[in-house]
Tab-separated table of C-alpha atoms in Angstrom:
chain	number	residue	atom	x	y	z
A	1	MET	CA	0.000	0.000	0.000
A	2	GLN	CA	1.299	3.454	-0.928
A	3	PRO	CA	2.528	5.630	1.982
A	4	PHE	CA	0.844	8.933	2.734
A	5	THR	CA	2.082	12.273	1.444
A	6	LEU	CA	1.570	15.693	3.024
A	7	LYS	CA	1.248	18.714	0.746
A	8	THR	CA	0.993	22.382	1.742
A	9	LEU	CA	-0.852	24.659	-0.658
A	10	GLY	CA	-2.924	27.814	-0.741
A	11	HIS	CA	-2.457	29.618	2.549
A	12	ALA	CA	-3.298	27.313	5.461
A	13	SER	CA	-4.297	24.240	3.482
A	14	ILE	CA	-2.724	20.842	3.774
A	15	ALA	CA	-3.694	17.819	1.727
A	16	LEU	CA	-3.053	14.352	3.106
A	17	TYR	CA	-3.222	11.683	0.411
A	18	ARG	CA	-1.762	8.629	-1.247
A	19	ASP	CA	-0.276	8.946	-4.734
A	20	GLY	CA	-2.918	8.456	-7.381
A	21	GLU	CA	-5.796	9.048	-4.955
A	22	ALA	CA	-7.909	12.033	-3.908
A	23	PRO	CA	-7.034	13.519	-0.516
A	24	LEU	CA	-8.318	11.785	2.569
A	25	LEU	CA	-8.065	15.121	4.387
A	26	LEU	CA	-7.852	18.777	3.368
A	27	THR	CA	-7.742	21.731	5.766
A	28	ASP	CA	-8.681	25.415	5.730
A	29	PRO	CA	-9.334	25.917	2.034
A	30	TRP	CA	-8.515	29.406	0.829
A	31	LEU	CA	-7.534	28.423	-2.707
A	32	VAL	CA	-9.124	31.005	-5.034
A	33	GLY	CA	-9.717	34.761	-5.000
A	34	SER	CA	-8.914	37.146	-2.175
A	35	VAL	CA	-9.942	37.863	1.413
A	36	TYR	CA	-10.392	40.842	3.726
A	37	TRP	CA	-12.042	43.202	1.274
A	38	ARG	CA	-9.642	42.474	-1.611
A	39	SER	CA	-6.588	43.164	0.554
A	40	TRP	CA	-5.095	39.661	0.935
A	41	TRP	CA	-4.127	37.586	-2.124
A	42	LEU	CA	-2.411	34.230	-2.314
A	43	GLN	CA	1.239	34.079	-3.235
A	44	ASN	CA	0.758	30.801	-5.086
A	45	TYR	CA	-2.621	29.688	-6.468
A	46	PRO	CA	-3.388	26.039	-7.283
A	47	ASP	CA	-4.164	25.397	-10.943
A	48	GLU	CA	-7.556	24.121	-12.112
A	49	ALA	CA	-6.413	20.496	-12.260
A	50	THR	CA	-5.285	20.685	-8.628
A	51	LEU	CA	-8.579	22.285	-7.610
A	52	ASP	CA	-10.480	19.484	-9.346
A	53	TRP	CA	-8.346	16.944	-7.458
A	54	LEU	CA	-8.919	18.695	-4.126
A	55	ALA	CA	-12.676	18.722	-4.752
A	56	GLY	CA	-12.520	14.940	-4.426
A	57	ALA	CA	-11.301	15.163	-0.813
A	58	ALA	CA	-13.185	12.903	1.569
A	59	ASN	CA	-12.916	15.299	4.546
A	60	ILE	CA	-12.208	19.012	4.963
A	61	TYR	CA	-11.418	20.363	8.430
A	62	ILE	CA	-11.888	24.084	9.198
A	63	THR	CA	-9.776	25.263	12.139
A	64	HIS	CA	-11.626	28.560	12.655
A	65	GLU	CA	-13.939	31.081	11.000
A	66	HIS	CA	-11.538	33.728	9.687
A	67	PRO	CA	-12.072	34.032	5.924
A	68	ASP	CA	-8.481	33.071	5.105
A	69	HIS	CA	-9.355	29.673	6.643
A	70	PHE	CA	-13.123	29.389	6.168
A	71	HIS	CA	-13.279	30.859	2.655
A	72	THR	CA	-16.751	30.448	1.193
A	73	PRO	CA	-15.753	31.016	-2.481
A	74	SER	CA	-13.181	28.219	-2.135
A	75	ILE	CA	-15.763	26.004	-0.467
A	76	ARG	CA	-18.161	26.626	-3.345
A	77	ARG	CA	-15.383	25.644	-5.760
A	78	LEU	CA	-14.725	22.408	-3.840
A	79	GLY	CA	-18.416	21.601	-3.774
A	80	GLN	CA	-20.706	19.393	-1.745
A	81	GLY	CA	-18.843	16.125	-2.113
A	82	PRO	CA	-16.542	16.337	0.944
A	83	THR	CA	-17.646	16.107	4.568
A	84	TYR	CA	-16.783	19.396	6.291
A	85	LEU	CA	-15.524	19.018	9.857
A	86	PHE	CA	-15.609	21.808	12.445
A	87	PRO	CA	-14.292	22.255	15.992
A	88	ALA	CA	-16.736	22.152	18.905
A	89	PHE	CA	-16.743	25.889	19.639
A	90	ALA	CA	-19.146	27.390	22.154
A	91	GLU	CA	-21.088	29.111	19.342
A	92	ARG	CA	-21.696	27.233	16.089
A	93	GLY	CA	-23.146	29.560	13.509
A	94	TYR	CA	-20.794	28.089	10.895
A	95	LEU	CA	-22.583	24.733	11.160
A	96	ALA	CA	-25.963	26.329	10.418
A	97	TYR	CA	-24.448	28.178	7.436
A	98	MET	CA	-23.068	24.988	5.930
A	99	THR	CA	-26.222	22.910	6.348
A	100	GLN	CA	-28.402	25.733	4.978
A	101	HIS	CA	-26.274	25.734	1.823
A	102	GLY	CA	-26.447	21.996	1.291
A	103	TYR	CA	-23.042	20.894	2.606
A	104	ARG	CA	-22.447	17.879	4.833
A	105	ALA	CA	-21.050	19.374	8.020
A	106	GLU	CA	-20.208	17.751	11.338
A	107	ILE	CA	-18.782	18.784	14.685
A	108	THR	CA	-15.557	16.967	15.536
A	109	PRO	CA	-15.744	15.763	19.181
A	110	PRO	CA	-13.110	17.699	21.167
A	111	GLY	CA	-10.217	15.774	22.632
A	112	ARG	CA	-11.200	12.478	21.015
A	113	TRP	CA	-9.481	10.690	18.185
A	114	VAL	CA	-11.666	10.277	15.116
A	115	THR	CA	-10.615	7.643	12.621
A	116	LEU	CA	-10.768	8.767	8.990
A	117	GLY	CA	-9.534	5.465	7.585
A	118	ASP	CA	-6.299	3.903	6.302
A	119	GLY	CA	-4.514	4.396	9.618
A	120	ILE	CA	-5.311	8.127	9.814
A	121	ALA	CA	-6.941	9.650	12.890
A	122	ILE	CA	-7.496	13.275	13.878
A	123	LEU	CA	-7.921	15.008	17.231
A	124	SER	CA	-9.495	18.478	17.383
A	125	TRP	CA	-8.735	20.759	20.313
A	126	PRO	CA	-10.765	24.010	20.416
A	127	LEU	CA	-9.201	27.005	22.162
A	128	TRP	CA	-10.734	29.843	24.165
A	129	ASN	CA	-10.174	32.362	21.333
A	130	ASP	CA	-12.338	30.586	18.711
A	131	ASP	CA	-9.395	28.848	17.070
A	132	SER	CA	-8.421	25.194	17.224
A	133	LEU	CA	-5.506	22.801	16.978
A	134	LEU	CA	-5.681	19.765	14.738
A	135	LEU	CA	-3.484	16.760	15.506
A	136	ILE	CA	-3.198	14.126	12.770
A	137	ASP	CA	-1.849	10.683	13.561
A	138	THR	CA	-0.503	8.864	10.490
A	139	PRO	CA	1.303	5.515	10.222
A	140	HIS	CA	4.727	7.203	10.173
A	141	ALA	CA	4.335	10.698	11.677
A	142	LEU	CA	2.320	12.921	13.991
A	143	ILE	CA	1.243	16.176	12.310
A	144	LEU	CA	0.636	19.197	14.554
A	145	ASN	CA	-1.478	21.794	12.740
A	146	PHE	CA	-1.302	24.928	14.905
A	147	ASN	CA	-2.266	27.302	12.026
A	148	ASP	CA	-2.842	30.774	13.607
A	149	ALA	CA	-3.529	29.416	17.086
A	150	LYS	CA	-1.474	30.606	20.025
A	151	PRO	CA	-2.327	28.020	22.700
A	152	VAL	CA	-1.539	28.726	26.337
A	153	PRO	CA	1.450	26.872	27.869
A	154	PRO	CA	-0.602	24.072	29.519
A	155	VAL	CA	-2.017	23.120	26.101
A	156	VAL	CA	1.447	23.123	24.499
A	157	LYS	CA	2.708	20.904	27.325
A	158	ALA	CA	-0.208	18.500	26.866
A	159	VAL	CA	0.535	18.203	23.133
A	160	ARG	CA	4.237	17.650	23.879
A	161	ARG	CA	3.465	14.885	26.371
A	162	LEU	CA	1.141	13.224	23.879
A	163	GLY	CA	3.800	13.407	21.158
A	164	ASP	CA	6.344	11.823	23.491
A	165	ARG	CA	3.944	8.979	24.253
A	166	ILE	CA	3.115	8.358	20.586
A	167	GLY	CA	6.802	8.343	19.740
A	168	LYS	CA	6.601	9.237	16.041
A	169	PRO	CA	8.413	12.055	14.224
A	170	ARG	CA	6.533	15.331	14.691
A	171	ILE	CA	5.743	17.797	11.916
A	172	LEU	CA	4.658	21.277	12.992
A	173	LEU	CA	2.663	23.651	10.796
A	174	ALA	CA	2.143	27.141	12.232
A	175	SER	CA	1.923	30.753	11.082
A	176	TYR	CA	5.052	32.880	11.306
A	177	SER	CA	4.157	36.368	10.059
A	178	PRO	CA	2.063	39.245	11.460
A	179	ALA	CA	-1.650	39.298	10.628
A	180	SER	CA	-2.974	42.116	12.773
A	181	VAL	CA	-2.647	45.846	13.499
A	182	ILE	CA	0.662	45.209	15.281
A	183	ASN	CA	2.525	47.365	12.720
A	184	SER	CA	-0.307	49.797	11.940
A	185	PHE	CA	0.512	52.423	14.583
A	186	SER	CA	2.091	55.823	14.130
A	187	ASP	CA	2.527	59.006	16.126
A	188	ALA	CA	3.925	62.458	15.423
A	189	ALA	CA	7.419	60.973	15.039
A	190	GLY	CA	6.357	58.419	12.416
A	191	PRO	CA	5.566	54.678	12.276
A	192	ILE	CA	5.780	52.586	15.434
A	193	THR	CA	7.148	49.079	15.000
A	194	LEU	CA	6.271	46.753	17.872
A	195	LYS	CA	7.765	43.541	16.484
A	196	GLN	CA	10.477	42.631	14.012
A	197	PRO	CA	10.646	39.499	11.812
A	198	ALA	CA	13.235	38.083	14.228
A	199	ASP	CA	10.577	38.136	16.957
A	200	TYR	CA	8.271	35.914	14.914
A	201	VAL	CA	11.093	33.563	13.948
A	202	GLY	CA	12.101	33.331	17.593
A	203	PHE	CA	8.548	32.454	18.587
A	204	ILE	CA	8.393	29.610	16.059
A	205	ARG	CA	11.798	28.270	17.078
A	206	ARG	CA	10.756	28.183	20.734
A	207	LEU	CA	7.475	26.511	19.830
A	208	CYS	CA	9.370	23.830	17.889
A	209	GLU	CA	11.570	23.218	20.926
A	210	ARG	CA	8.643	23.024	23.346
A	211	LEU	CA	6.819	20.553	21.107
A	212	GLY	CA	9.867	18.484	20.225
A	213	ALA	CA	9.118	19.034	16.523
A	214	ASP	CA	11.376	17.213	14.068
A	215	THR	CA	10.205	19.228	11.045
A	216	TYR	CA	8.685	22.693	10.668
A	217	LEU	CA	6.667	23.656	7.597
A	218	PRO	CA	6.033	27.414	7.129
A	219	PHE	CA	2.297	27.769	7.078
A	220	ALA	CA	-0.725	30.099	7.214
A	221	SER	CA	1.378	33.101	6.195
A	222	GLN	CA	1.444	32.790	2.402
A	223	ALA	CA	-0.441	35.974	1.542
A	224	SER	CA	0.546	39.288	-0.003
A	225	PHE	CA	-1.261	42.578	0.471
A	226	GLU	CA	-2.327	44.110	-2.800
A	227	ARG	CA	-4.711	47.015	-2.213
A	228	ALA	CA	-3.141	50.418	-2.737
A	229	ASP	CA	-3.797	51.151	0.933
A	230	SER	CA	-2.461	47.826	2.252
A	231	ALA	CA	0.646	47.245	0.092
A	232	TRP	CA	2.716	49.082	2.731
A	233	ALA	CA	2.330	46.019	5.028
A	234	ASN	CA	4.343	43.764	2.698
A	235	GLN	CA	7.567	45.236	4.047
A	236	TYR	CA	6.641	43.929	7.525
A	237	ARG	CA	5.959	40.353	6.435
A	238	THR	CA	8.212	37.659	7.831
A	239	THR	CA	9.556	35.714	4.860
A	240	TYR	CA	11.126	32.308	4.372
A	241	THR	CA	14.446	34.120	3.963
A	242	ASP	CA	13.977	35.549	7.473
A	243	LEU	CA	13.318	32.036	8.759
A	244	GLU	CA	16.438	30.666	7.056
A	245	ARG	CA	18.603	33.526	8.303
A	246	SER	CA	17.717	33.066	11.975
A	247	TRP	CA	16.955	29.342	12.141
A	248	ARG	CA	18.650	27.421	14.945
A	249	GLY	CA	18.155	24.157	16.762
A	250	SER	CA	17.490	20.557	15.775
A	251	THR	CA	14.141	21.075	13.993
A	252	ARG	CA	14.446	20.758	10.221
A	253	LEU	CA	13.125	23.828	8.379
A	254	LEU	CA	11.433	23.181	5.033
A	255	PRO	CA	10.242	25.766	2.478
A	256	PRO	CA	6.601	26.749	1.922
A	257	TYR	CA	4.614	24.849	-0.705
A	258	THR	CA	6.272	21.536	0.048
A	259	THR	CA	5.271	17.970	-0.777
A	260	LEU	CA	6.590	15.709	2.003
A	261	ALA	CA	6.651	11.903	1.870
A	262	LEU	CA	5.668	10.610	5.300
A	263	ASP	CA	7.580	7.331	5.086
A	264	ASP	CA	11.121	8.522	4.341
A	265	PHE	CA	10.513	12.308	4.804
A	266	SER	CA	11.933	13.213	1.422
A	267	HIS	CA	10.437	16.375	-0.016
A	268	GLU	CA	9.988	18.589	-3.047
A	269	SER	CA	9.166	22.292	-2.878
A	270	THR	CA	7.902	24.851	-5.378
A	271	PRO	CA	10.544	27.568	-5.852
A	272	SER	CA	9.274	31.114	-5.440
A	273	GLU	CA	9.991	31.953	-9.092
A	274	CYS	CA	7.436	29.299	-10.060
A	275	TYR	CA	4.609	30.604	-7.873
A	276	ARG	CA	1.287	31.144	-9.676
A	277	SER	CA	0.237	34.619	-8.539
A	278	ALA	CA	-3.047	36.271	-9.473
A	279	PRO	CA	-3.011	37.731	-13.016
A	280	ALA	CA	-1.950	41.371	-12.742
A	281	GLY	CA	-4.892	42.656	-14.787
A	282	ARG	CA	-7.471	40.766	-12.743
A	283	LEU	CA	-5.875	41.842	-9.462
A	284	ALA	CA	-5.792	45.499	-10.514
A	285	ALA	CA	-9.409	45.377	-11.690
A	286	ARG	CA	-10.716	43.747	-8.500
A	287	THR	CA	-8.824	45.999	-6.103
A	288	GLY	CA	-9.697	49.073	-8.186
A	289	GLU	CA	-13.403	48.211	-8.099
A	290	ARG	CA	-13.260	47.803	-4.347
A	291	LEU	CA	-11.452	51.087	-3.766
A	292	ALA	CA	-13.963	52.917	-5.966
A	293	ALA	CA	-16.804	51.435	-3.907
A	294	GLU	CA	-15.020	52.524	-0.723
A	295	ARG	CA	-14.842	56.105	-1.957
A	296	ALA	CA	-18.533	56.159	-2.899
A	297	ALA	CA	-19.821	54.943	0.492
A	298	GLU	CA	-21.114	57.402	3.099
A	299	ILE	CA	-21.218	56.998	6.862
A	300	THR	CA	-24.715	57.378	8.351
A	301	ALA	CA	-26.365	57.770	11.722
A	302	ALA	CA	-27.185	54.052	11.613
A	303	ASP	CA	-23.465	53.287	11.391
A	304	ALA	CA	-22.817	55.544	14.382
A	305	ALA	CA	-25.526	53.758	16.378
A	306	ALA	CA	-24.094	50.333	15.512
A	307	LEU	CA	-20.600	51.370	16.572
A	308	GLN	CA	-21.986	52.902	19.773
A	309	ARG	CA	-23.657	49.622	20.691
A	310	LYS	CA	-20.428	47.702	20.141
A	311	LEU	CA	-18.272	50.089	22.150
A	312	ASN	CA	-20.719	50.492	25.018
A	313	LEU	CA	-20.435	46.791	25.772
A	314	TRP	CA	-16.967	47.674	27.106
A	315	ARG	CA	-17.613	51.228	28.263
A	316	TRP	CA	-16.645	50.410	31.873
A	317	LEU	CA	-13.187	49.416	30.626
A	318	LEU	CA	-12.700	51.944	27.822
A	319	TRP	CA	-13.512	54.992	29.976
A	320	PRO	CA	-10.561	54.635	32.386
A	321	LEU	CA	-8.199	53.510	29.621
A	322	PHE	CA	-9.052	56.290	27.148
A	323	PRO	CA	-10.754	59.114	29.084
A	324	ARG	CA	-10.511	61.540	26.160
A	325	GLY	CA	-12.231	59.053	23.879
A	326	PHE	CA	-11.157	58.063	20.378
A	327	ALA	CA	-12.470	57.986	16.826
A	328	PHE	CA	-13.002	55.748	13.822
A	329	GLU	CA	-12.217	57.851	10.777
A	330	ALA	CA	-13.704	56.984	7.381
A	331	ALA	CA	-12.653	59.328	4.571
A	332	THR	CA	-13.903	62.823	5.555
A	333	THR	CA	-16.078	61.596	8.435
A	334	ALA	CA	-15.165	60.620	11.983
A	335	LEU	CA	-17.255	58.574	14.400
A	336	VAL	CA	-16.061	59.981	17.717
A	337	TYR	CA	-16.632	57.908	20.846
A	338	ASP	CA	-17.066	59.605	24.220
A	339	PRO	CA	-16.818	56.767	26.785
A	340	ARG	CA	-17.905	59.027	29.659
A	341	ARG	CA	-21.301	59.634	28.035
A	342	GLY	CA	-21.396	56.376	26.099
A	343	ARG	CA	-22.124	58.240	22.846
A	344	VAL	CA	-20.759	58.173	19.297
A	345	TYR	CA	-20.895	61.504	17.452
A	346	ILE	CA	-20.512	62.149	13.728
A	347	GLU	CA	-17.836	64.816	13.204
A	348	PRO	CA	-15.507	65.961	10.418
A	349	ALA	CA	-12.348	63.880	10.126
A	350	GLY	CA	-9.437	65.103	12.210
A	351	ASP	CA	-7.663	64.555	15.504
A	352	HIS	CA	-10.181	63.354	18.083
A	353	GLY	CA	-9.425	61.963	21.523
A	354	ASP	CA	-6.487	59.708	22.369
A	355	PHE	CA	-6.174	58.002	18.975
A	356	VAL	CA	-7.839	57.710	15.579
A	357	VAL	CA	-8.465	54.441	13.721
A	358	SER	CA	-8.574	55.068	9.961
A	359	VAL	CA	-10.855	52.644	8.092
A	360	PRO	CA	-12.231	52.855	4.532
A	361	SER	CA	-15.912	53.843	4.572
A	362	LEU	CA	-17.517	50.819	2.930
A	363	THR	CA	-15.413	48.366	4.930
A	364	LEU	CA	-16.474	50.021	8.181
A	365	LYS	CA	-20.130	49.956	7.131
A	366	GLU	CA	-19.962	46.284	6.158
A	367	ALA	CA	-18.134	45.268	9.334
A	368	LEU	CA	-20.777	47.068	11.403
A	369	ALA	CA	-23.588	45.476	9.390
A	370	THR	CA	-22.236	41.938	9.848
A	371	GLY	CA	-21.217	42.573	13.446
A	372	HIS	CA	-17.616	41.448	12.846
A	373	LEU	CA	-15.502	44.459	13.769
A	374	SER	CA	-12.622	42.253	14.919
A	375	ASP	CA	-11.910	41.474	11.239
A	376	LEU	CA	-10.855	45.105	10.764
A	377	GLY	CA	-7.710	44.355	12.753
A	378	ILE	CA	-6.544	41.841	10.124
A	379	THR	CA	-7.073	43.804	6.904
A	380	MET	CA	-3.654	45.515	6.741
A	381	PHE	CA	-5.248	48.725	5.472
A	382	VAL	CA	-6.466	49.933	8.864
A	383	ARG	CA	-4.071	52.528	10.316
A	384	ILE	CA	-4.003	53.904	13.859
A	385	ARG	CA	-2.785	57.405	14.669
A	386	LEU	CA	-1.767	58.038	18.291
A	387	LEU	CA	-2.523	61.543	19.539
A	388	ARG	CA	-0.958	61.202	22.960
A	389	ARG	CA	1.300	58.720	24.748
A	390	VAL	CA	-0.769	55.534	24.693
A	391	ASP	CA	0.462	51.953	24.905
A	392	PRO	CA	-0.487	50.511	21.468
A	393	ARG	CA	-1.155	47.125	23.065
A	394	LYS	CA	-4.167	48.621	24.829
A	395	ILE	CA	-5.621	49.653	21.473
A	396	TYR	CA	-4.809	46.223	20.050
A	397	GLY	CA	-6.864	44.845	22.925
A	398	ILE	CA	-9.989	46.635	21.641
A	399	PHE	CA	-10.028	44.368	18.588
A	400	VAL	CA	-9.759	41.352	20.898
A	401	LEU	CA	-12.734	42.658	22.873
A	402	PHE	CA	-14.721	43.064	19.651
A	403	GLN	CA	-14.246	39.361	18.945
A	404	PHE	CA	-16.099	38.301	22.102
A	405	ASP	CA	-19.233	40.016	20.846
A	406	ASP	CA	-18.627	39.188	17.171
A	407	TYR	CA	-18.870	35.489	17.980
A	408	GLY	CA	-21.859	35.874	20.278
A	409	HIS	CA	-20.135	35.117	23.582
A	410	ILE	CA	-21.496	38.069	25.532
A	411	ARG	CA	-24.939	38.524	24.010
A	412	ARG	CA	-26.683	36.323	26.570
A	413	PRO	CA	-25.678	35.219	30.088
A	414	ARG	CA	-25.953	31.570	29.101
A	415	ALA	CA	-23.687	32.097	26.084
A	416	LEU	CA	-21.110	33.861	28.263
A	417	LEU	CA	-21.089	31.059	30.831
A	418	ARG	CA	-20.840	28.428	28.103
A	419	TRP	CA	-17.869	30.180	26.515
A	420	LEU	CA	-16.102	30.766	29.848
A	421	TRP	CA	-16.522	27.160	30.919
A	422	SER	CA	-15.407	25.837	27.538
A	423	GLY	CA	-12.369	28.138	27.470
A	424	LEU	CA	-11.331	27.168	30.994
A	425	ARG	CA	-11.546	23.451	30.272
A	426	ARG	CA	-9.662	23.788	26.996
A	427	SER	CA	-6.880	25.875	28.567
A	428	PHE	CA	-6.017	23.309	31.263
A	429	PRO	CA	-6.428	19.934	29.578
A	430	ALA	CA	-6.149	16.548	31.208
A	431	PRO	CA	-3.661	14.234	29.481
A	432	LEU	CA	-4.691	13.869	25.860
A	433	PRO	CA	-5.608	10.310	24.872
A	434	LEU	CA	-3.514	8.070	22.687
A	435	PRO	CA	-4.999	7.222	19.287
A	436	GLN	CA	-6.515	3.765	19.141
A	437	ARG	CA	-4.390	1.432	17.127
A	438	LYS	CA	-5.448	-1.752	15.431
A	439	VAL	CA	-4.003	-4.850	17.044
């Protein structure tokens, strides 16, 4: 019987398969188009033949709901043949979406090994922050898919202990480049850089050491930023060259877009000069259309009311942190928040309060309409202007607070308790079980 092969493709997608067969497992399919309001584009797109092959996958696991992992255009391209597997999060709107659109979707029981067949089993571990780990036991290796997740130390220790007990070579896949507003800040002196590429490389190296990883595959960071107002962020990306330059330790570093044989661990990788990027004309047309729509949108009183509702959920915390208030600026209009009064006022754009968050008009309107303001922190076109000495990490925390409401955790007391209890249990796990093996 042919051994299994692991292939990284897209952004955070892996395909696990035997030569000549469709994948037994595919993860996080962002394989076509763009995400985050035409800002993020893939560095290397699969061709049509590969997409047809991936559409034959038996199972597709989605680690979390961010659109660069749960990408509905890619899911439409893959079709209704696969079974879509989801973590057991406290809130499960994604499951309703999938079933309403005719897809077979199931919740993967947390902390239990699920056999997919042919000696392959998976274990899903949801985290408190609406992300999840996926562990994949294969006949010759244990795959640790950490994607964007940043698990707390007790979870990392539990995974390490499990890996030691299983005793197979460990392959780690985890993101290694910024995907937030961490580099979006500026003050009167210019841009403020909170982290350098070496910081991200150091984090991955330490994670490899803590997990006892034998191989690291760069993962969930294969995007470029192509809107005119987000291209600036490309200079802050951590690249494979940065990884190579600072790599230390016993873990083997492989390039992105690698095909890895899981019996002898030989590999082939796609060189960067052979990447299939989006056609320049199509990219320019799509981003241009989006920017034109941004310029045509107008902020209304309804937008101000929606933002006020979101911010007032945390008024008791925002008032002492930012007593002068702050603003969301969209083109020539500012939505100015006064935490003392709990009001959002529509004012001309300018310097308001302690800081100003600059967001394109249509993006702000759409994020308010869908209730997912936390996505603004990932776009790479949001910029934050500090007007007094403020710790940028406190402002970063606002986007984290948005997420708790975005995912429905604080809308009802029962939902809050369910999320808190789930997060507590998942942060301090009992020993993870061994996969069941045929005797």
